[in-house]
């Protein structure tokens, strides 16, 4: 055994974050704001009530939290929101986080509207992974789904991210039955043309009540449509078993497609994620009904050990899975934009 793997025996605070099902957590999603410059129907209402700014964690508070969780095994971070690029000076936060020894990977999920002018600064700050959300190649449908214009800026943002060096740029597309079927093939073609990876995400119940199972466009149906209209796909040989997406490659070498089948094929048993909301609540699951008040601890003068204890308790109490497919499922009060997807 290498000395590194014995570290937790000598230093108990270095024990990894393991829950009662044996899942090890190395992945932290940090929401930097609940605000957004658009209003996607599956994520937030037309007139959301946003948090007052003083309730958001400061960059210093986020940095302290990350420094506390790195010795617990967190080495992968994704910044999200709300729309993370509406948070002022985001590259400054990225620089702070990238400088923390032990952080191996920082990603960002954005709607892309503000991305074009920021792409280079994000890259220079140390960001290396970027996912841009785009559900359709039809500007009218974009406006219907987002309840705001912005299609052209998103496309510019994607191309600017590529030009800045991000490779691959991943496209996240929420798939809704009776709504985005006709978008599947044009999105895949756009991705093939520009060397992007598109990941289709099954619509999840985090929108405050619009969701119904009948409105989910399932991964299997998306795969069938792509196979029929573009060509055969095979499972990618280099799958990451802990990643939420199952990847497929076009047999003709024309690129990669991911399926995030949260509803039809939940991946809870391989979940390695915890989430910190923009107001500093730790959630051990996207669908959690309970949260741990990290901001209260940070602002109340708690020492690192007390915060570590709270984090460990939260992870230890993680449930087996989200139960979307059962009658027991309860939709969390927080909507997607206020959790951080
Ligand atoms: N504003 C950024 C964006 O849209 O990329 C980051 C936050 S958004 C909440 C993160 C991801 O969650 C996006 O890819 C979005 O499409 C996805 N999302 C939002 N609501 C969803 C839902 N009800 N079901 C599935 N995915 C959802
Ligand atoms: Fe904003 Fe992202 Fe939610 Fe759309 S999915 S409303 S872009 S936070």
Short mmCIF file of C-alpha atoms and ligand atoms in Angstrom, two decimals:
data_model
loop_
_atom_site.label_atom_id
_atom_site.label_comp_id
_atom_site.label_asym_id
_atom_site.label_seq_id
_atom_site.Cartn_x
_atom_site.Cartn_y
_atom_site.Cartn_z
CA UNK A 1 0.00 0.00 0.00
CA UNK A 2 1.37 3.43 -0.85
CA UNK A 3 1.87 5.89 2.02
CA UNK A 4 -0.79 8.21 0.53
CA UNK A 5 -3.53 5.59 0.90
CA UNK A 6 -2.73 5.19 4.66
CA UNK A 7 -2.99 8.90 5.37
CA UNK A 8 -6.44 8.68 6.95
CA UNK A 9 -5.12 6.21 9.58
CA UNK A 10 -2.61 8.80 10.75
CA UNK A 11 -4.85 11.81 10.24
CA UNK A 12 -8.55 11.00 10.78
CA UNK A 13 -9.67 14.30 9.27
CA UNK A 14 -8.24 13.06 5.96
CA UNK A 15 -10.71 10.14 5.82
CA UNK A 16 -12.69 10.34 2.56
CA UNK A 17 -16.34 11.37 2.50
CA UNK A 18 -18.14 8.03 2.47
CA UNK A 19 -21.86 7.51 2.95
CA UNK A 20 -23.61 4.52 4.46
CA UNK A 21 -23.84 2.85 1.02
CA UNK A 22 -20.08 3.03 0.54
CA UNK A 23 -20.16 5.85 -2.01
CA UNK A 24 -17.04 8.01 -1.93
CA UNK A 25 -17.59 11.70 -2.68
CA UNK A 26 -14.94 13.63 -4.59
CA UNK A 27 -17.11 15.98 -6.58
CA UNK A 28 -18.51 19.31 -5.37
CA UNK A 29 -20.92 21.48 -7.29
CA UNK A 30 -20.94 25.06 -6.14
CA UNK A 31 -23.76 27.40 -7.05
CA UNK A 32 -22.50 30.98 -7.14
CA UNK A 33 -25.91 32.66 -7.60
CA UNK A 34 -29.58 31.78 -7.87
CA UNK A 35 -30.11 34.64 -10.36
CA UNK A 36 -30.34 34.19 -14.09
CA UNK A 37 -30.63 36.33 -17.21
CA UNK A 38 -33.22 33.98 -18.76
CA UNK A 39 -36.20 32.01 -17.37
CA UNK A 40 -36.14 28.41 -18.65
CA UNK A 41 -39.57 26.86 -18.13
CA UNK A 42 -38.11 23.65 -16.64
CA UNK A 43 -36.00 25.48 -14.08
CA UNK A 44 -37.74 28.53 -12.64
CA UNK A 45 -40.97 30.52 -12.76
CA UNK A 46 -41.42 33.70 -14.82
CA UNK A 47 -41.12 35.88 -11.71
CA UNK A 48 -38.80 34.18 -9.26
CA UNK A 49 -37.89 35.70 -5.91
CA UNK A 50 -34.11 35.87 -5.80
CA UNK A 51 -31.97 35.88 -2.68
CA UNK A 52 -30.76 39.21 -1.32
CA UNK A 53 -27.08 39.57 -2.17
CA UNK A 54 -25.89 39.49 1.43
CA UNK A 55 -27.19 35.93 1.69
CA UNK A 56 -24.85 34.69 -1.05
CA UNK A 57 -21.55 33.21 0.03
CA UNK A 58 -18.67 35.55 -0.68
CA UNK A 59 -15.71 34.33 -2.75
CA UNK A 60 -13.69 34.17 0.49
CA UNK A 61 -16.34 31.97 2.15
CA UNK A 62 -16.46 29.66 -0.87
CA UNK A 63 -12.68 29.46 -0.91
CA UNK A 64 -12.56 28.59 2.80
CA UNK A 65 -15.15 25.85 2.32
CA UNK A 66 -13.18 24.36 -0.59
CA UNK A 67 -9.94 24.43 1.42
CA UNK A 68 -11.79 22.50 4.15
CA UNK A 69 -13.18 19.82 1.79
CA UNK A 70 -10.05 19.14 -0.26
CA UNK A 71 -8.41 17.10 2.55
CA UNK A 72 -11.67 15.10 2.69
CA UNK A 73 -11.09 13.98 -0.89
CA UNK A 74 -12.90 16.59 -2.95
CA UNK A 75 -10.77 17.19 -6.03
CA UNK A 76 -13.35 18.06 -8.67
CA UNK A 77 -15.44 21.23 -8.68
CA UNK A 78 -18.15 22.53 -10.96
CA UNK A 79 -19.47 26.08 -10.74
CA UNK A 80 -23.09 26.54 -11.58
CA UNK A 81 -26.18 28.50 -10.61
CA UNK A 82 -28.58 30.18 -11.50
CA UNK A 83 -26.42 31.58 -14.23
CA UNK A 84 -22.84 31.65 -12.92
CA UNK A 85 -21.69 34.28 -15.42
CA UNK A 86 -24.04 36.88 -13.94
CA UNK A 87 -21.94 36.72 -10.76
CA UNK A 88 -19.50 39.60 -11.04
CA UNK A 89 -15.76 38.80 -11.26
CA UNK A 90 -16.29 35.05 -11.62
CA UNK A 91 -12.78 34.55 -13.08
CA UNK A 92 -11.40 35.86 -9.77
CA UNK A 93 -13.14 33.02 -7.91
CA UNK A 94 -11.89 30.50 -10.45
CA UNK A 95 -8.34 31.73 -9.96
CA UNK A 96 -8.66 31.37 -6.19
CA UNK A 97 -10.03 27.83 -6.48
CA UNK A 98 -7.53 26.73 -9.12
CA UNK A 99 -4.71 27.78 -6.78
CA UNK A 100 -5.85 25.39 -4.01
CA UNK A 101 -3.49 22.41 -3.91
CA UNK A 102 -5.45 19.20 -4.50
CA UNK A 103 -8.04 20.65 -6.87
CA UNK A 104 -7.58 18.70 -10.10
CA UNK A 105 -10.48 19.87 -12.14
CA UNK A 106 -12.74 22.92 -12.32
CA UNK A 107 -15.76 23.03 -14.61
CA UNK A 108 -18.52 25.52 -15.34
CA UNK A 109 -22.10 25.06 -16.53
CA UNK A 110 -23.50 28.16 -18.21
CA UNK A 111 -26.37 29.17 -20.44
CA UNK A 112 -23.74 30.77 -22.67
CA UNK A 113 -25.41 34.16 -23.12
CA UNK A 114 -22.57 36.11 -21.50
CA UNK A 115 -19.87 33.66 -22.53
CA UNK A 116 -18.38 35.13 -25.69
CA UNK A 117 -16.70 38.15 -24.06
CA UNK A 118 -15.63 36.10 -21.01
CA UNK A 119 -14.37 32.86 -22.54
CA UNK A 120 -10.71 33.84 -22.71
CA UNK A 121 -10.68 35.28 -19.17
CA UNK A 122 -12.24 32.08 -17.84
CA UNK A 123 -9.60 30.00 -19.59
CA UNK A 124 -6.81 32.24 -18.32
CA UNK A 125 -8.19 31.95 -14.77
CA UNK A 126 -7.70 28.17 -14.90
CA UNK A 127 -11.09 26.88 -16.04
CA UNK A 128 -10.67 23.89 -18.35
CA UNK A 129 -14.13 22.34 -18.69
CA UNK A 130 -17.22 24.06 -19.92
CA UNK A 131 -20.79 22.93 -20.53
CA UNK A 132 -23.12 25.26 -22.36
CA UNK A 133 -26.85 24.65 -22.13
CA UNK A 134 -28.71 24.75 -25.42
CA UNK A 135 -31.91 22.79 -25.99
CA UNK A 136 -32.71 23.74 -29.56
CA UNK A 137 -31.25 25.08 -32.79
CA UNK A 138 -34.49 26.95 -33.47
CA UNK A 139 -34.37 30.58 -32.23
CA UNK A 140 -38.17 30.68 -31.78
CA UNK A 141 -38.21 27.54 -29.66
CA UNK A 142 -35.25 28.93 -27.71
CA UNK A 143 -37.30 31.97 -26.84
CA UNK A 144 -40.31 29.81 -25.91
CA UNK A 145 -38.25 27.63 -23.58
CA UNK A 146 -36.07 30.41 -22.14
CA UNK A 147 -38.88 32.99 -22.08
CA UNK A 148 -36.18 35.40 -23.26
CA UNK A 149 -34.19 35.95 -26.48
CA UNK A 150 -30.53 35.02 -26.62
CA UNK A 151 -30.05 32.17 -29.12
CA UNK A 152 -27.44 34.04 -31.18
CA UNK A 153 -25.38 34.97 -28.10
CA UNK A 154 -25.33 31.33 -26.99
CA UNK A 155 -24.01 30.18 -30.37
CA UNK A 156 -21.38 32.95 -30.27
CA UNK A 157 -20.49 31.87 -26.74
CA UNK A 158 -20.01 28.23 -27.78
CA UNK A 159 -17.76 29.21 -30.67
CA UNK A 160 -15.80 31.64 -28.49
CA UNK A 161 -15.24 28.89 -25.90
CA UNK A 162 -13.83 26.63 -28.62
CA UNK A 163 -11.61 29.42 -29.87
CA UNK A 164 -10.38 30.08 -26.31
CA UNK A 165 -9.12 26.49 -26.07
CA UNK A 166 -11.91 24.56 -24.31
CA UNK A 167 -11.97 21.06 -25.76
CA UNK A 168 -14.43 19.49 -25.72
CA UNK A 169 -17.10 22.10 -25.26
CA UNK A 170 -20.12 20.12 -24.07
CA UNK A 171 -23.69 21.11 -24.88
CA UNK A 172 -26.38 20.27 -22.31
CA UNK A 173 -29.82 19.82 -23.84
CA UNK A 174 -32.88 19.13 -21.69
CA UNK A 175 -35.13 16.69 -23.52
CA UNK A 176 -38.89 17.18 -23.15
CA UNK A 177 -41.53 15.06 -24.83
CA UNK A 178 -43.97 16.94 -27.03
CA UNK A 179 -41.49 19.80 -27.16
CA UNK A 180 -37.88 19.11 -28.16
CA UNK A 181 -38.12 15.93 -30.28
CA UNK A 182 -37.44 17.93 -33.45
CA UNK A 183 -34.34 19.47 -31.84
CA UNK A 184 -32.48 16.21 -31.23
CA UNK A 185 -31.09 15.73 -34.73
CA UNK A 186 -30.24 19.41 -35.49
CA UNK A 187 -28.37 19.66 -32.16
CA UNK A 188 -26.43 16.48 -32.88
CA UNK A 189 -25.59 17.71 -36.39
CA UNK A 190 -24.45 21.09 -35.06
CA UNK A 191 -22.24 19.28 -32.53
CA UNK A 192 -20.77 17.00 -35.21
CA UNK A 193 -20.05 19.96 -37.44
CA UNK A 194 -18.22 21.93 -34.75
CA UNK A 195 -16.50 19.13 -32.82
CA UNK A 196 -18.72 19.53 -29.73
CA UNK A 197 -20.25 16.87 -27.48
CA UNK A 198 -23.98 17.10 -26.91
CA UNK A 199 -25.47 15.54 -23.80
CA UNK A 200 -29.21 15.03 -23.65
CA UNK A 201 -30.66 15.35 -20.14
CA UNK A 202 -33.97 13.77 -19.26
CA UNK A 203 -36.31 16.42 -17.88
CA UNK A 204 -36.33 16.17 -14.06
CA UNK A 205 -38.94 17.25 -11.48
CA UNK A 206 -37.23 20.35 -10.12
CA UNK A 207 -39.43 23.03 -11.63
CA UNK A 208 -42.04 23.54 -8.94
CA UNK A 209 -44.82 21.43 -10.38
CA UNK A 210 -44.91 21.45 -14.22
CA UNK A 211 -43.09 18.13 -14.48
CA UNK A 212 -44.95 14.95 -15.31
CA UNK A 213 -43.42 11.63 -16.24
CA UNK A 214 -45.26 11.77 -19.58
CA UNK A 215 -43.28 14.92 -20.45
CA UNK A 216 -39.89 13.19 -20.19
CA UNK A 217 -38.24 12.37 -23.49
CA UNK A 218 -36.33 9.21 -22.65
CA UNK A 219 -32.71 8.53 -23.57
CA UNK A 220 -33.66 5.31 -25.41
CA UNK A 221 -36.01 7.24 -27.73
CA UNK A 222 -33.34 9.87 -28.37
CA UNK A 223 -30.81 7.18 -29.26
CA UNK A 224 -33.29 5.54 -31.65
CA UNK A 225 -33.96 8.83 -33.40
CA UNK A 226 -30.26 9.63 -33.77
CA UNK A 227 -29.49 6.16 -35.08
CA UNK A 228 -32.30 6.35 -37.59
CA UNK A 229 -31.67 9.87 -38.82
CA UNK A 230 -27.88 10.22 -38.55
CA UNK A 231 -26.31 6.79 -38.15
CA UNK A 232 -25.39 4.03 -35.70
CA UNK A 233 -23.92 4.78 -32.28
CA UNK A 234 -21.93 2.47 -30.01
CA UNK A 235 -21.12 2.85 -26.28
CA UNK A 236 -17.86 4.78 -25.92
CA UNK A 237 -14.94 2.57 -24.88
CA UNK A 238 -13.57 5.05 -22.32
CA UNK A 239 -16.69 5.55 -20.16
CA UNK A 240 -16.23 7.03 -16.71
CA UNK A 241 -18.38 4.72 -14.57
CA UNK A 242 -19.02 7.51 -12.02
CA UNK A 243 -20.09 10.14 -14.56
CA UNK A 244 -23.83 10.75 -14.89
CA UNK A 245 -23.70 10.60 -18.69
CA UNK A 246 -23.52 7.37 -20.66
CA UNK A 247 -21.52 8.22 -23.77
CA UNK A 248 -21.96 6.89 -27.28
CA UNK A 249 -19.78 7.39 -30.35
CA UNK A 250 -21.04 7.63 -33.90
CA UNK A 251 -19.68 4.62 -35.76
CA UNK A 252 -18.67 6.89 -38.66
CA UNK A 253 -16.27 8.76 -36.33
CA UNK A 254 -18.53 11.82 -36.35
CA UNK A 255 -18.40 12.56 -32.64
CA UNK A 256 -19.81 11.69 -29.26
CA UNK A 257 -23.26 11.95 -27.68
CA UNK A 258 -24.00 11.69 -23.94
CA UNK A 259 -27.25 10.60 -22.29
CA UNK A 260 -28.06 11.73 -18.77
CA UNK A 261 -30.92 9.36 -18.06
CA UNK A 262 -31.72 10.52 -14.53
CA UNK A 263 -35.32 9.36 -14.79
CA UNK A 264 -35.21 6.20 -16.93
CA UNK A 265 -31.85 4.92 -15.62
CA UNK A 266 -31.03 6.61 -12.30
CA UNK A 267 -27.33 6.56 -11.48
CA UNK A 268 -27.71 7.20 -7.75
CA UNK A 269 -25.66 4.17 -6.73
CA UNK A 270 -22.55 5.61 -8.38
CA UNK A 271 -23.17 9.20 -7.20
CA UNK A 272 -20.04 10.95 -5.99
CA UNK A 273 -21.52 14.46 -5.68
CA UNK A 274 -22.40 16.99 -3.01
CA UNK A 275 -23.74 20.47 -3.63
CA UNK A 276 -23.25 23.83 -2.01
CA UNK A 277 -26.07 26.28 -2.77
CA UNK A 278 -25.38 29.96 -3.36
CA UNK A 279 -26.69 30.72 0.14
CA UNK A 280 -24.31 28.20 1.63
CA UNK A 281 -26.48 25.16 2.25
CA UNK A 282 -24.90 21.76 1.74
CA UNK A 283 -27.12 19.25 -0.08
CA UNK A 284 -26.11 15.60 -0.35
CA UNK A 285 -28.48 15.02 -3.29
CA UNK A 286 -30.05 17.15 -6.02
CA UNK A 287 -33.44 16.03 -4.67
CA UNK A 288 -32.61 16.37 -0.95
CA UNK A 289 -35.36 17.53 1.35
CA UNK A 290 -32.82 18.48 4.00
CA UNK A 291 -29.80 20.79 3.99
CA UNK A 292 -26.88 21.60 6.25
CA UNK A 293 -26.35 25.27 7.02
CA UNK A 294 -22.69 25.81 6.17
CA UNK A 295 -23.11 29.59 5.87
CA UNK A 296 -24.37 29.73 9.44
CA UNK A 297 -21.24 27.90 10.55
CA UNK A 298 -18.90 30.02 8.40
CA UNK A 299 -20.43 33.28 9.60
CA UNK A 300 -20.94 32.08 13.18
CA UNK A 301 -17.23 31.63 13.83
CA UNK A 302 -17.13 27.82 13.63
CA UNK A 303 -13.69 26.25 13.41
CA UNK A 304 -12.71 23.96 10.55
CA UNK A 305 -13.26 20.81 12.64
CA UNK A 306 -16.85 21.74 13.40
CA UNK A 307 -17.49 22.35 9.71
CA UNK A 308 -15.86 19.02 8.79
CA UNK A 309 -18.17 17.28 11.29
CA UNK A 310 -21.23 18.90 9.73
CA UNK A 311 -20.10 17.88 6.21
CA UNK A 312 -19.45 14.30 7.29
CA UNK A 313 -22.87 14.08 8.98
CA UNK A 314 -24.55 15.35 5.84
CA UNK A 315 -22.76 12.81 3.61
CA UNK A 316 -23.33 9.95 6.07
CA UNK A 317 -27.08 10.61 6.04
CA UNK A 318 -27.37 10.50 2.23
CA UNK A 319 -30.25 8.35 1.06
CA UNK A 320 -29.95 5.48 -1.37
CA UNK A 321 -31.52 7.30 -4.30
CA UNK A 322 -34.01 9.88 -5.47
CA UNK A 323 -37.15 7.73 -5.93
CA UNK A 324 -38.49 9.79 -8.87
CA UNK A 325 -39.98 6.58 -10.20
CA UNK A 326 -41.95 5.75 -7.06
CA UNK A 327 -45.07 7.13 -5.40
CA UNK A 328 -42.86 8.11 -2.44
CA UNK A 329 -41.12 10.86 -4.43
CA UNK A 330 -41.45 14.36 -3.00
CA UNK A 331 -40.26 17.29 -5.11
CA UNK A 332 -37.91 19.56 -3.14
CA UNK A 333 -39.17 23.05 -2.38
CA UNK A 334 -36.09 24.60 -3.93
CA UNK A 335 -36.24 24.80 -7.71
CA UNK A 336 -33.33 23.92 -9.97
CA UNK A 337 -32.01 27.50 -10.29
CA UNK A 338 -31.78 27.85 -6.54
CA UNK A 339 -30.11 24.45 -5.97
CA UNK A 340 -27.53 24.58 -8.75
CA UNK A 341 -27.84 21.92 -11.43
N1 LIG B 1 -27.64 28.55 -15.89
C1 LIG B 1 -26.71 27.53 -16.19
C2 LIG B 1 -27.19 26.70 -17.33
O1 LIG B 1 -28.35 26.75 -17.69
O2 LIG B 1 -26.36 25.96 -17.87
C3 LIG B 1 -26.35 26.66 -15.02
C4 LIG B 1 -27.46 26.26 -14.10
S1 LIG B 1 -28.66 25.16 -14.79
C5 LIG B 1 -29.72 24.92 -13.43
C6 LIG B 1 -27.71 23.66 -14.92
C7 LIG B 1 -28.25 22.63 -15.87
O3 LIG B 1 -29.46 22.13 -15.37
C8 LIG B 1 -28.54 23.16 -17.26
O4 LIG B 1 -27.89 22.35 -18.22
C9 LIG B 1 -30.03 23.06 -17.39
O5 LIG B 1 -30.44 22.80 -18.70
C10 LIG B 1 -30.32 21.89 -16.46
N2 LIG B 1 -31.69 21.84 -15.96
C11 LIG B 1 -32.39 22.85 -15.40
N3 LIG B 1 -33.61 22.43 -15.03
C12 LIG B 1 -33.68 21.12 -15.38
C13 LIG B 1 -34.69 20.12 -15.26
N4 LIG B 1 -35.88 20.38 -14.70
N5 LIG B 1 -34.41 18.88 -15.71
C14 LIG B 1 -33.21 18.60 -16.25
N6 LIG B 1 -32.23 19.49 -16.38
C15 LIG B 1 -32.45 20.74 -15.96
FE1 LIG B 2 -31.17 30.03 -15.98
FE2 LIG B 2 -29.82 27.78 -16.32
FE3 LIG B 2 -32.16 27.76 -15.11
FE4 LIG B 2 -32.12 28.26 -17.67
S1 LIG B 2 -31.47 26.35 -16.70
S2 LIG B 2 -33.25 29.42 -16.15
S3 LIG B 2 -30.23 29.33 -17.86
S4 LIG B 2 -30.35 28.72 -14.37
#
